[in-house]
Short mmCIF file of C-alpha atoms in Angstrom, two decimals:
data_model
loop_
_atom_site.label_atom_id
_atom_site.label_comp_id
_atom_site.label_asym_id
_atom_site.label_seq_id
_atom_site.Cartn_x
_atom_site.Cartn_y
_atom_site.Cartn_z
CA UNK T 1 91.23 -1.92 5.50
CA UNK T 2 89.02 1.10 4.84
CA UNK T 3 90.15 0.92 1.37
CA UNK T 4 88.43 -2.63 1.04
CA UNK T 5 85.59 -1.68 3.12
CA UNK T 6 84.60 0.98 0.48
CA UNK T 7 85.50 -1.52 -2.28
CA UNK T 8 83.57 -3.99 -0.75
CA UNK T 9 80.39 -1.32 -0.17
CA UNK T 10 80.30 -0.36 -3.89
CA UNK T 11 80.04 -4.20 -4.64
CA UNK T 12 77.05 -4.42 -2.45
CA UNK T 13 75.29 -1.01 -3.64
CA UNK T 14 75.93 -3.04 -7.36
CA UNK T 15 74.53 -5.86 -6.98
CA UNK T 16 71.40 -4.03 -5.04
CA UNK T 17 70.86 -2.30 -7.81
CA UNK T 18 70.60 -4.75 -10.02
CA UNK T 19 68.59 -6.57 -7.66
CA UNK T 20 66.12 -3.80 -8.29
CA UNK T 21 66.20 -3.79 -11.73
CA UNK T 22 65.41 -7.58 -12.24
CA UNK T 23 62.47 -7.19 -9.17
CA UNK T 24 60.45 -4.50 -11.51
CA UNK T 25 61.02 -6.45 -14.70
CA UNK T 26 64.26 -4.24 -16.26
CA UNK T 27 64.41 -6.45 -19.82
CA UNK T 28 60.95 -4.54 -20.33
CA UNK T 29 60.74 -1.46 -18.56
CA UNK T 30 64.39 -0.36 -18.34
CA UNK T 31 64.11 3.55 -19.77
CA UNK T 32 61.38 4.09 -16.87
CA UNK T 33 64.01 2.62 -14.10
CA UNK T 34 67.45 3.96 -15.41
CA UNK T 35 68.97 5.77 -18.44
CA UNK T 36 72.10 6.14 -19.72
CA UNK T 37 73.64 9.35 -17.37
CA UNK T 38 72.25 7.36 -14.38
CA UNK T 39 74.03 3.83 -15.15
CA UNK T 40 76.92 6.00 -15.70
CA UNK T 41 76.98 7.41 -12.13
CA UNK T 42 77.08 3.90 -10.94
CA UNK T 43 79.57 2.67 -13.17
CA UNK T 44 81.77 6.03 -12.67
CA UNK T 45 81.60 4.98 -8.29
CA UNK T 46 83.52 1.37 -9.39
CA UNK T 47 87.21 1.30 -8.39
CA UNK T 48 89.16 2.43 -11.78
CA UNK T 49 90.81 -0.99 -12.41
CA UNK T 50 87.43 -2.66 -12.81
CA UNK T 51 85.56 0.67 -14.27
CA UNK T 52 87.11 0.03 -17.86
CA UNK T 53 85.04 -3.19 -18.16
CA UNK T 54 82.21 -0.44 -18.80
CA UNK T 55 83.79 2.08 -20.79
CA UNK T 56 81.63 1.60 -24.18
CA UNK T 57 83.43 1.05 -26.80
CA UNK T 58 81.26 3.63 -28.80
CA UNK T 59 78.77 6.42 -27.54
CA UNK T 60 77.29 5.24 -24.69
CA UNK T 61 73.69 7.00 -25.79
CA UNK T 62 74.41 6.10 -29.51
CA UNK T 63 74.58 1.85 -29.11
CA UNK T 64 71.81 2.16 -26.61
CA UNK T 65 69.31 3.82 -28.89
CA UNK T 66 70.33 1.91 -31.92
CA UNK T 67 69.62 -1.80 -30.04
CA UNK T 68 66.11 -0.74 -28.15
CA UNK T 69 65.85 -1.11 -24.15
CA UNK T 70 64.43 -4.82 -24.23
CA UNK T 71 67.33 -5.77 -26.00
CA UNK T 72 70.13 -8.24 -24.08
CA UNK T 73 73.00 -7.09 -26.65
CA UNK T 74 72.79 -2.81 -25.69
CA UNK T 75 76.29 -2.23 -24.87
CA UNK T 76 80.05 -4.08 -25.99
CA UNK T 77 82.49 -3.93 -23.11
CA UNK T 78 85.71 -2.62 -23.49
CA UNK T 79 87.59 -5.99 -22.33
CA UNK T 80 86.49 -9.25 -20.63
CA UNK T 81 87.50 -9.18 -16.93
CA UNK T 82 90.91 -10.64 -15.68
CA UNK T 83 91.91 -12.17 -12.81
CA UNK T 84 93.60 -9.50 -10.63
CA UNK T 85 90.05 -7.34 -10.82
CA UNK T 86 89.33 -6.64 -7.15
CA UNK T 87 87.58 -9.87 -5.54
CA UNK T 88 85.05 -7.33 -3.77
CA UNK T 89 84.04 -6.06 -7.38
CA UNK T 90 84.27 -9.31 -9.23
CA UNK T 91 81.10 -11.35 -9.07
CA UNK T 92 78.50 -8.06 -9.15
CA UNK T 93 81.03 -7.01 -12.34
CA UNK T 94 80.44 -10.19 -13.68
CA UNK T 95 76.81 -10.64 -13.44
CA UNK T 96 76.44 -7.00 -14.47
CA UNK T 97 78.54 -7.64 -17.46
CA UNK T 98 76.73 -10.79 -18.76
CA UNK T 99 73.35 -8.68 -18.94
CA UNK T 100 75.46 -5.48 -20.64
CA UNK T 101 77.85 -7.46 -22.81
CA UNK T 102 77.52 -8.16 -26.76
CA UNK T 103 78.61 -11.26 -27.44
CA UNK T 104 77.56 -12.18 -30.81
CA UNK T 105 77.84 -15.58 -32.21
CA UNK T 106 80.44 -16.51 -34.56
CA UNK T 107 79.71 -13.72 -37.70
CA UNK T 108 81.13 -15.02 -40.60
CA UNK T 109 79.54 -13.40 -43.42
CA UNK T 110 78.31 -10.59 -41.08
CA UNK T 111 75.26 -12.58 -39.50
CA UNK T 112 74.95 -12.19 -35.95
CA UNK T 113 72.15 -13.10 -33.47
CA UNK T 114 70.36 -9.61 -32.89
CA UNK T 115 67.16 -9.39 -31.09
CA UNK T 116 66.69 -6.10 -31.70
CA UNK T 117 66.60 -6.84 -35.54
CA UNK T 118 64.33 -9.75 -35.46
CA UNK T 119 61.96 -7.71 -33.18
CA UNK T 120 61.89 -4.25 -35.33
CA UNK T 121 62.35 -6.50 -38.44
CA UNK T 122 58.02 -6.88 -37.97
CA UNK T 123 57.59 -3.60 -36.44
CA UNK T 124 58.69 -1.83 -39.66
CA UNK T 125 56.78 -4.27 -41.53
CA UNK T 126 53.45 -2.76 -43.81
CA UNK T 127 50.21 -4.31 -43.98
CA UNK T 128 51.61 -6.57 -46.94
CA UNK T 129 53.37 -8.12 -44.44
CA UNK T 130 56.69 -6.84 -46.91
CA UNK T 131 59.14 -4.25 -45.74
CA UNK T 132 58.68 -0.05 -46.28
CA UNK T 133 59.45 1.41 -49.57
CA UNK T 134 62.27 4.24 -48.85
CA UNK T 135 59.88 7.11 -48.01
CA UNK T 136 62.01 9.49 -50.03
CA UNK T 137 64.89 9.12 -52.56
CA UNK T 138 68.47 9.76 -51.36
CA UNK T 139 69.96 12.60 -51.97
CA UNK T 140 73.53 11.86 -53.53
CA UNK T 141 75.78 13.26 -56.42
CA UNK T 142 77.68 11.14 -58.54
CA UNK T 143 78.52 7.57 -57.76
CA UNK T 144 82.06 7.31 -56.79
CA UNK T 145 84.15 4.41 -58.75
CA UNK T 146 87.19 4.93 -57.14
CA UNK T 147 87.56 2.64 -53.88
CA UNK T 148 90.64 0.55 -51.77
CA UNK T 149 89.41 -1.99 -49.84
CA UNK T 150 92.12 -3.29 -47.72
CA UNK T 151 90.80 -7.10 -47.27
CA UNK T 152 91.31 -8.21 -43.88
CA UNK T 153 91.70 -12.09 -43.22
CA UNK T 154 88.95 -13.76 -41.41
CA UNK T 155 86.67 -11.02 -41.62
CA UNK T 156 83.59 -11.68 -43.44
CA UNK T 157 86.12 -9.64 -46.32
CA UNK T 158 85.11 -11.65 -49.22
CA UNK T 159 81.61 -10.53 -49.20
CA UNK T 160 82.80 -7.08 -49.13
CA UNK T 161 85.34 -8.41 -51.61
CA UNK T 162 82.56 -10.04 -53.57
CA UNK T 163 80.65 -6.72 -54.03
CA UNK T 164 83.24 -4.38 -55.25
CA UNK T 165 84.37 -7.06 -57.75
CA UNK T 166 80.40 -7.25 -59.29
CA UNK T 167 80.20 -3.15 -59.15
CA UNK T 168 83.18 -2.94 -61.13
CA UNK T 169 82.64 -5.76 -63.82
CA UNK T 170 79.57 -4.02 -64.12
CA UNK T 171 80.47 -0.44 -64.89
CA UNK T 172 83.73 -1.70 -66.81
CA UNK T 173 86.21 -0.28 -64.04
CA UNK T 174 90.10 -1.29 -63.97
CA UNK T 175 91.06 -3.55 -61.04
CA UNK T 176 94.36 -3.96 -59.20
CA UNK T 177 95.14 -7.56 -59.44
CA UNK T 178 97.72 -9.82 -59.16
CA UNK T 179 99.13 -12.20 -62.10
CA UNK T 180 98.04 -15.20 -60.68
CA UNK T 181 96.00 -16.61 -57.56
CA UNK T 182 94.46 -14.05 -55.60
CA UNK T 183 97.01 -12.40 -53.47
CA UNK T 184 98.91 -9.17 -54.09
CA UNK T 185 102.11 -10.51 -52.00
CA UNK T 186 102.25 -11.53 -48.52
CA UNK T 187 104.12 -8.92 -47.67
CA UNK T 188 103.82 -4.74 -47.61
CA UNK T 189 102.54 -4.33 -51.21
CA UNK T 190 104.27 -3.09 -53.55
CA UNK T 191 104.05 -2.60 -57.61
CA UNK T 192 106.05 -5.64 -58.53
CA UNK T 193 103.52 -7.75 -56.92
CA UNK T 194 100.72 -6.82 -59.56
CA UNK T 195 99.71 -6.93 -63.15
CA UNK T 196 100.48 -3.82 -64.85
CA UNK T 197 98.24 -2.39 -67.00
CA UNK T 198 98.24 0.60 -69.86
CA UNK T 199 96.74 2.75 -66.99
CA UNK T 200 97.97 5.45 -64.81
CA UNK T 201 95.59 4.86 -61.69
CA UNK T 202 93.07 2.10 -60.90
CA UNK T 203 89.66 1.79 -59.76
CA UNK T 204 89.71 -0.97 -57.26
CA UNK T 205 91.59 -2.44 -55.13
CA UNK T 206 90.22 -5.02 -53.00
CA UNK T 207 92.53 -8.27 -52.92
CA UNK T 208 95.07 -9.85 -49.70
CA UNK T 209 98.06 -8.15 -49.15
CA UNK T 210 100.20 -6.29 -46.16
CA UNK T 211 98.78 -2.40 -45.52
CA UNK T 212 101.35 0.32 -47.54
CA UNK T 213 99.02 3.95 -47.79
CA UNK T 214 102.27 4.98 -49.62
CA UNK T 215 102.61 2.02 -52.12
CA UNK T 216 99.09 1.71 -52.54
CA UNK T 217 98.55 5.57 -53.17
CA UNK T 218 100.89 5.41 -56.07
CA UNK T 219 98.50 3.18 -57.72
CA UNK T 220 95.10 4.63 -56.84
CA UNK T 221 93.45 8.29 -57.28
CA UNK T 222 93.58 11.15 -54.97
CA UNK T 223 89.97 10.72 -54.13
CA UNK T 224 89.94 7.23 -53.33
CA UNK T 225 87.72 5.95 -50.64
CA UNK T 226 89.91 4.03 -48.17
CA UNK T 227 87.96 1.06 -46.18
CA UNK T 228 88.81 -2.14 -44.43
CA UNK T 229 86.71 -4.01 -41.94
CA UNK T 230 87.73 -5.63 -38.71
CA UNK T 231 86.27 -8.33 -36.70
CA UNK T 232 86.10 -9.20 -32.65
CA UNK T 233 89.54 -10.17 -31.97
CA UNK T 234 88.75 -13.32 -30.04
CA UNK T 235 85.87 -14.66 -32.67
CA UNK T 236 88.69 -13.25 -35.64
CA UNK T 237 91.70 -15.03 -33.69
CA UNK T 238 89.51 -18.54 -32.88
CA UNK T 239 88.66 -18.36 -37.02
CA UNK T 240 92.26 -18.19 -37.55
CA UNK T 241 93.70 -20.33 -35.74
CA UNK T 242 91.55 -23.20 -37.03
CA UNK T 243 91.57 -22.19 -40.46
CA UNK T 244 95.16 -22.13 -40.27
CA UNK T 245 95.64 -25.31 -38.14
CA UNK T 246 98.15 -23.85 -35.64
CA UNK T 247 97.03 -26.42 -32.87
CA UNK T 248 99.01 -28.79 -35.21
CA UNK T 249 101.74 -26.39 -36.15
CA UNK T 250 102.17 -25.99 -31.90
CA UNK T 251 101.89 -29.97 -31.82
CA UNK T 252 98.69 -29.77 -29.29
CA UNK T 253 96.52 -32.80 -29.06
CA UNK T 254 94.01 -31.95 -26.53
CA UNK T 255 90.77 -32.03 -27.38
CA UNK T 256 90.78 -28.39 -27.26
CA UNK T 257 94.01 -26.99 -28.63
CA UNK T 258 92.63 -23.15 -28.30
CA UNK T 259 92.11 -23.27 -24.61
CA UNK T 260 95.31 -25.25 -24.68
CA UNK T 261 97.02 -22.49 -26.50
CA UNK T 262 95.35 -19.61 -24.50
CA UNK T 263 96.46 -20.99 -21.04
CA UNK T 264 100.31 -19.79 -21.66
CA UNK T 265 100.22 -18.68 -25.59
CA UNK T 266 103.91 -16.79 -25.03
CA UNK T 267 105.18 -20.96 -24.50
CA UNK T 268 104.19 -21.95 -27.79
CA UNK T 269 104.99 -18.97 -30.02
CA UNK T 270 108.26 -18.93 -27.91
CA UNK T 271 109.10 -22.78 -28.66
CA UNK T 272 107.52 -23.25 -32.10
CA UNK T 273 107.50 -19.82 -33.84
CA UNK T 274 104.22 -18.59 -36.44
CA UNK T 275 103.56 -15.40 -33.94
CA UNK T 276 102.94 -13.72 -36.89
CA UNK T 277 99.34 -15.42 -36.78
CA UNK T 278 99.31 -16.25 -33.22
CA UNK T 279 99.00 -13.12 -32.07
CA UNK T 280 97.54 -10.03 -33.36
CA UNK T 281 96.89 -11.03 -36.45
CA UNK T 282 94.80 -7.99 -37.55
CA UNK T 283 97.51 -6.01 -36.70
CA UNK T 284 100.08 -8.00 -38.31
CA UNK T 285 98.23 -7.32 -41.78
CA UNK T 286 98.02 -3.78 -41.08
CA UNK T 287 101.60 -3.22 -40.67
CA UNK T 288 102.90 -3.91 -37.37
CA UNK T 289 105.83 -6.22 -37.18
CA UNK T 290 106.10 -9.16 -34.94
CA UNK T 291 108.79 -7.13 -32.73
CA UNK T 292 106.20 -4.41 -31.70
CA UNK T 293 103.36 -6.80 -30.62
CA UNK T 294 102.71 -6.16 -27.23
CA UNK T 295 104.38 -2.75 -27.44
CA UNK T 296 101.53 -0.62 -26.69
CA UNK T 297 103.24 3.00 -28.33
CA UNK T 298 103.95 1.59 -31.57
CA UNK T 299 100.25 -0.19 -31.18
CA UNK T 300 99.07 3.14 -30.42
CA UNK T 301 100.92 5.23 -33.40
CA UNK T 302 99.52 3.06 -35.82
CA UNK T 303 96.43 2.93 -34.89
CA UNK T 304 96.56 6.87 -35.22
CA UNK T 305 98.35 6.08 -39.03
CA UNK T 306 95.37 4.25 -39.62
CA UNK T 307 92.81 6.39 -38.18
CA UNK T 308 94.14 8.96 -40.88
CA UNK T 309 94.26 6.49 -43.72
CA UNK T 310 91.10 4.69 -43.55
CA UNK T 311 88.14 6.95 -44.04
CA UNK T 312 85.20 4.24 -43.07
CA UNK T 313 86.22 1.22 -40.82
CA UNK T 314 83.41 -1.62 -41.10
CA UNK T 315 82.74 -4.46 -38.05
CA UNK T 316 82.04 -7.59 -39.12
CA UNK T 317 79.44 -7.37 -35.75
CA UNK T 318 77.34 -4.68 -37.46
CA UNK T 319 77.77 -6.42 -41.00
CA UNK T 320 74.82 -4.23 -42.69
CA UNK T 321 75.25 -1.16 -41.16
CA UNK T 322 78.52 -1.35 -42.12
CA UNK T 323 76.91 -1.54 -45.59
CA UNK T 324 74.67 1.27 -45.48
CA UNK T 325 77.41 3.23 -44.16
CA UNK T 326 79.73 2.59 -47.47
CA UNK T 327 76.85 2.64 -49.84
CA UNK T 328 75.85 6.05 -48.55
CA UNK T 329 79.48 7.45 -48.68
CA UNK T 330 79.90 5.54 -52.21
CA UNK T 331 76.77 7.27 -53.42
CA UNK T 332 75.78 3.60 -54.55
CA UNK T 333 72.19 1.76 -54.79
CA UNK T 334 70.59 -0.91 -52.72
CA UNK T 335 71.51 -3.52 -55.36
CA UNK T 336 75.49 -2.62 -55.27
CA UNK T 337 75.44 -3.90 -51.71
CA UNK T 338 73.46 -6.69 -51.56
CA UNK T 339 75.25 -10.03 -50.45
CA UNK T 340 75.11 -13.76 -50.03
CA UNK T 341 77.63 -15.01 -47.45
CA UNK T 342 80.48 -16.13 -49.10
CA UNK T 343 83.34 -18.09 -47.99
CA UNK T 344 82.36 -18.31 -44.45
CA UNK T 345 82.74 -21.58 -42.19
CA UNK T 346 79.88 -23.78 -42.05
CA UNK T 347 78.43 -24.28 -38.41
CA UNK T 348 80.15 -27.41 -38.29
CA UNK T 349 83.61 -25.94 -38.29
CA UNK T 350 82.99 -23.16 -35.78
CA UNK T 351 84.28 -23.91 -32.32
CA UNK T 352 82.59 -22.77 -29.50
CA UNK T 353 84.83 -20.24 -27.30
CA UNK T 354 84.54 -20.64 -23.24
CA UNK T 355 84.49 -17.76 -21.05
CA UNK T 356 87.93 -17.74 -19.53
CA UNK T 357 89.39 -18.66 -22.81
CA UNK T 358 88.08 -15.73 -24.41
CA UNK T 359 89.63 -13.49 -21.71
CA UNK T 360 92.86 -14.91 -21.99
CA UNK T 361 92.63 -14.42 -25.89
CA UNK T 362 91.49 -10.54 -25.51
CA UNK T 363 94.32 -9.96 -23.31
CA UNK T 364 97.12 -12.28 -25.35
CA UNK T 365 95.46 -9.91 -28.69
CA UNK T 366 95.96 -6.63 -26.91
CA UNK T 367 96.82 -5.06 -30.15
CA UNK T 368 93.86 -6.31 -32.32
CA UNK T 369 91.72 -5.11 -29.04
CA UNK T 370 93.15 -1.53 -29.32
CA UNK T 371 92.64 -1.36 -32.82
CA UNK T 372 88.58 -2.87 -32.12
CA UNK T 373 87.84 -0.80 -28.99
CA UNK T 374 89.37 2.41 -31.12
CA UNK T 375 86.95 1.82 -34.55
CA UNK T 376 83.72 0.71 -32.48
CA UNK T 377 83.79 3.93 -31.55
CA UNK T 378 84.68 6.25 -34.79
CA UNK T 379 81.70 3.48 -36.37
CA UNK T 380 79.37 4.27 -33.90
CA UNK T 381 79.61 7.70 -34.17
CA UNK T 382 79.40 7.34 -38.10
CA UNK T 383 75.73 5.53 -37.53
CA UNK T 384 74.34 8.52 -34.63
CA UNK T 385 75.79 10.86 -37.89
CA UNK T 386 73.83 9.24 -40.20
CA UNK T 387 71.04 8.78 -38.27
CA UNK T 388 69.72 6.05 -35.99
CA UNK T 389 66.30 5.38 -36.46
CA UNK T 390 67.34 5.81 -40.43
CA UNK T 391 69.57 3.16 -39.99
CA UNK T 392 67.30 1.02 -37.83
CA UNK T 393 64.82 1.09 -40.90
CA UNK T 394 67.63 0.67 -43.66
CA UNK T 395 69.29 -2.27 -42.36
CA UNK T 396 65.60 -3.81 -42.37
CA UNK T 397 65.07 -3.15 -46.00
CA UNK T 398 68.72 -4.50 -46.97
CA UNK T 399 67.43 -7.79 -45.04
CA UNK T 400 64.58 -8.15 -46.96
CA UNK T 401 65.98 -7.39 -50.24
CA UNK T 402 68.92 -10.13 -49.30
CA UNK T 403 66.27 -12.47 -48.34
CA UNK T 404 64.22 -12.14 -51.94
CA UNK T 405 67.68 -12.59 -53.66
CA UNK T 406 68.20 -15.59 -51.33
CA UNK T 407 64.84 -17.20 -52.15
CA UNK T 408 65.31 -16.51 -55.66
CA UNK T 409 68.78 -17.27 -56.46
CA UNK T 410 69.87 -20.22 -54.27
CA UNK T 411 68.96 -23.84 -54.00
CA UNK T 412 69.86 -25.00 -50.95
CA UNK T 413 72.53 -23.13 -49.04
CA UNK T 414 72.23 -25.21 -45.87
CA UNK T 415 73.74 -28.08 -47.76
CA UNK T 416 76.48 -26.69 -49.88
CA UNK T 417 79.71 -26.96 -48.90
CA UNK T 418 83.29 -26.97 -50.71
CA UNK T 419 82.09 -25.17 -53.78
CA UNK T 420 84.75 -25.28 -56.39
CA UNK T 421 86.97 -22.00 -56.50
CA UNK T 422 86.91 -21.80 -52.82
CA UNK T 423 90.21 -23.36 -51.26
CA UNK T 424 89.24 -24.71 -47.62
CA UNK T 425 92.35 -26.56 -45.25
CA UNK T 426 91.81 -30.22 -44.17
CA UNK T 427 88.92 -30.91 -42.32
CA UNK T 428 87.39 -27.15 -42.57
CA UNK T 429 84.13 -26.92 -44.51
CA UNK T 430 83.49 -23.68 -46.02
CA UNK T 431 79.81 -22.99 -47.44
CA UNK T 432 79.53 -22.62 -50.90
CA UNK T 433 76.35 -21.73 -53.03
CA UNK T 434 74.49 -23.64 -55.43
CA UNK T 435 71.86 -21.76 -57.49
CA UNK T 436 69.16 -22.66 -58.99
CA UNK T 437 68.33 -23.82 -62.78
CA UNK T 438 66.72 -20.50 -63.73
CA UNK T 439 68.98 -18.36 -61.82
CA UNK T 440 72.20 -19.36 -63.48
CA UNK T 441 71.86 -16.78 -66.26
CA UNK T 442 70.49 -13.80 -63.91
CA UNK T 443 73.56 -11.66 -63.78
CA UNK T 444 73.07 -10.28 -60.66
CA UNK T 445 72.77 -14.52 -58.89
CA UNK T 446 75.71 -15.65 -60.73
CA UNK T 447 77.77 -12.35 -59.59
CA UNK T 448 77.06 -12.68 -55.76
CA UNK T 449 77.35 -16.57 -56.20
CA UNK T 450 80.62 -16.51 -57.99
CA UNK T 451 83.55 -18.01 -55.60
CA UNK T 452 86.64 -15.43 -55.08
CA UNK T 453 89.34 -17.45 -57.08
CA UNK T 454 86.90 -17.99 -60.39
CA UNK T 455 85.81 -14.27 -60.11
CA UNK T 456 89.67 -12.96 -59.97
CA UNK T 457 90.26 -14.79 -62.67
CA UNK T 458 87.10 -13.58 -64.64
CA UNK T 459 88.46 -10.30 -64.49
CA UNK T 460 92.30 -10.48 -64.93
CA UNK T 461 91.22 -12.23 -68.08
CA UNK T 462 88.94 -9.41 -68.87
CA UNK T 463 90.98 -6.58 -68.15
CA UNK T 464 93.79 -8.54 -70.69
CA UNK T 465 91.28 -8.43 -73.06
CA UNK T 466 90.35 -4.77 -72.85
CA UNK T 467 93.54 -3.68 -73.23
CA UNK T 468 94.79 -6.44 -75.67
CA UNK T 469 97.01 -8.16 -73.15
CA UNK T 470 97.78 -11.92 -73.27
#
């Protein structure tokens, strides 16, 4: 009885407080009412089984500065709330959590609805109305050449992909690529799954396969940068699950098979099989088997295998400071990272995710949320590293310069869809870019233009030719 008394106290000390903070007009004023150590006082007084809803998922101090204190998106929570949180706690958690909580639209292609960018975007703006030049060059050695992307599914991963393929066409590099198609295997890769060439080591790596750090170290130099990127696990999961049609595969004909799925997931993969997508997929790709989903120590010592391997994790969520974060450790230019979003989902394919489905699908994708919750943080403390008003003001100037490419290279990218070279399921329209007349022999428009399969292709046929291959 005491025990809910105090529960039931702290509820209404939370929701007084944030009582206060909406009175005196918090979404403007919020660093003269509260700071960071303060809101963690309150947060560290909530019962431990409901605490964890505000454990940041990166530093607390870090996310906060980066996103501005008028911003609705400053903080990602470590997991929606379930249904056995206290009852005292629940509603004040809740409403507390809806204010705190970034929730970004579905990112394919890395786009994401971020008030704090559209707001600085102007503040950072010169009297030309046109973005700052860089007020001092970077200070890098050599550009490094040598690079494994490990291409995550459903990711925004063929931009990424798209990028190292035009960096290395351009400076000549040798790819690792398979024979035909564009995967390396479906399964752990392994040599016999790629085109050999008259080399010793490769340059790139960047095509579908199943993680192997030893297979895919026997292939690619000791100073290889090792990335991947990794998306929300509910947005990634949703993505998959239509792209892939399992509502079908599970024979669900309600007019919304996810929510369907979601309301008892261990039924379906039980009765019809495919677990291997339906759950943790993320996870799946990176190496753990179907028999240790749900096993939270296996989870756990891969996670720490991977921690080791990769040496920059991006989030789709933070798409171009992911960017600036791989150009700076690639020594690379502005240019190498640019991007058009490629073979992403038009809006028209993108299913809108309710509130209590997307709990259920956090919890039923424990795995994937370990592996989020654990690289939100090492990213976050990459960007504070790096700098945050520096990145504030670089991810502005990549923006712009996307936006210039945009207006100059493409015709009309709201109404392309199904571009050859881009395979799409049944009733799933993928966007697909048309350029214009005069932009069809700029190197740079075709290369960020150019559709995954016909650019694979490009190069296996180039690399044959370089090394007089048929």
């Amino acid at each position: 009885m005491v025990r809910q008394t105090f529960k039931i106290s702290l509820a209404a000390i939370a929701f007084c407080s944030l009582s206060i903070i909406f009175s005196i007009g918090w979404y403007t004023s919020w660093s003269n009412v509260t700071g960071p150590k303060s809101f963690k006082r309150l947060v560290d007084k909530i019962p431990s089984s409901s605490r964890r809803l505000f454990e940041e998922q990166a530093s607390f101090d870090t996310i906060r500065s980066y996103f501005g204190a008028s911003s609705q998106k400053n903080f990602t929570v470590l997991s929606p709330i379930s249904q056995d949180e206290e009852a005292a706690n629940i509603s004040v958690i809740h409403d507390i959590v809806q204010v705190l909580q970034t929730s970004p639209e579905d990112t394919a292609g890395g786009e994401r609805n971020d008030s704090f960018n559209q707001s600085k975007e102007e503040e950072f703006k010169g009297e030309a109305g046109t973005p700052p030049e860089e007020e001092e060059e970077r200070t890098c050695g050599q550009p490094k050449n040598n690079i494994l992307f490990f291409k995550m599914h459903k990711c925004s991963s063929s931009t990424i992909q798209n990028i190292l393929m035009r960096y290395g066409d351009h400076h000549d590099l040798n790819f690792v690529l398979p024979p035909r198609g564009n995967y390396l295997g479906h399964d752990f890769f392994n040599t016999r799954t790629m085109l050999k060439f008259p080399v010793k080591e490769y340059n790139i790596f960047c095509h579908h396969t199943r993680f192997n750090f030893k297979g895919m170290s026997s292939v690619m130099p000791k100073d290889t940068i090792w990335t991947t990127i990794i998306r929300d696990p509910v947005d990634m999961f949703e993505s998959t699950f239509y792209y892939r049609s399992l509502g079908s595969n599970f024979k669900i004909k309600t007019k919304d098979p996810l929510a369907t799925f979601s309301g008892n997931p261990s039924y379906y993969t039980n009765k019809y099989g495919h677990l291997t997508l339906a759950r943790d997929p993320m996870m799946f790709d990176l190496g753990l088997t179907n028999e240790q989903k749900g096993n939270v120590k296996a989870i756990e010592k891969l996670i720490s295998h991977l921690d080791d391997s990769f040496d920059l994790v991006l989030i789709t969520e933070y798409f171009e400071e992911s960017l600036i974060l791989l150009r700076d450790l690639m020594c690379w230019q502005t240019d190498d990272i640019v991007s058009f979003v490629v073979n992403a989902r038009a809006k028209s394919s993108v299913h809108e995710i309710r509130k209590d489905v997307r709990r259920r699908l956090w919890e039923w994708n424990s795995g994937d949320a370990m592996l989020y919750d654990h690289f939100n943080k090492t990213f976050w403390r990459k960007v504070e590293a790096y700098g945050v008003e520096k990145m504030r003001k670089e991810v502005v100037l990549l923006k712009a310069r996307n936006r210039e490419l945009n207006d100059k290279c493409i015709l009309d990218p709201d109404k392309t869809v199904n571009q050859g070279g881009i395979w799409h399921p049944q009733g799933i329209d993928i966007k697909g870019l048309v350029l214009k007349e005069d932009a069809k022999k700029d190197k740079l428009c075709s290369g960020m233009a150019r559709a995954e399969l016909t650019f694979t292709s490009y190069l296996l046929q180039k690399q044959k030719k370089k090394y007089g291959m048929r």
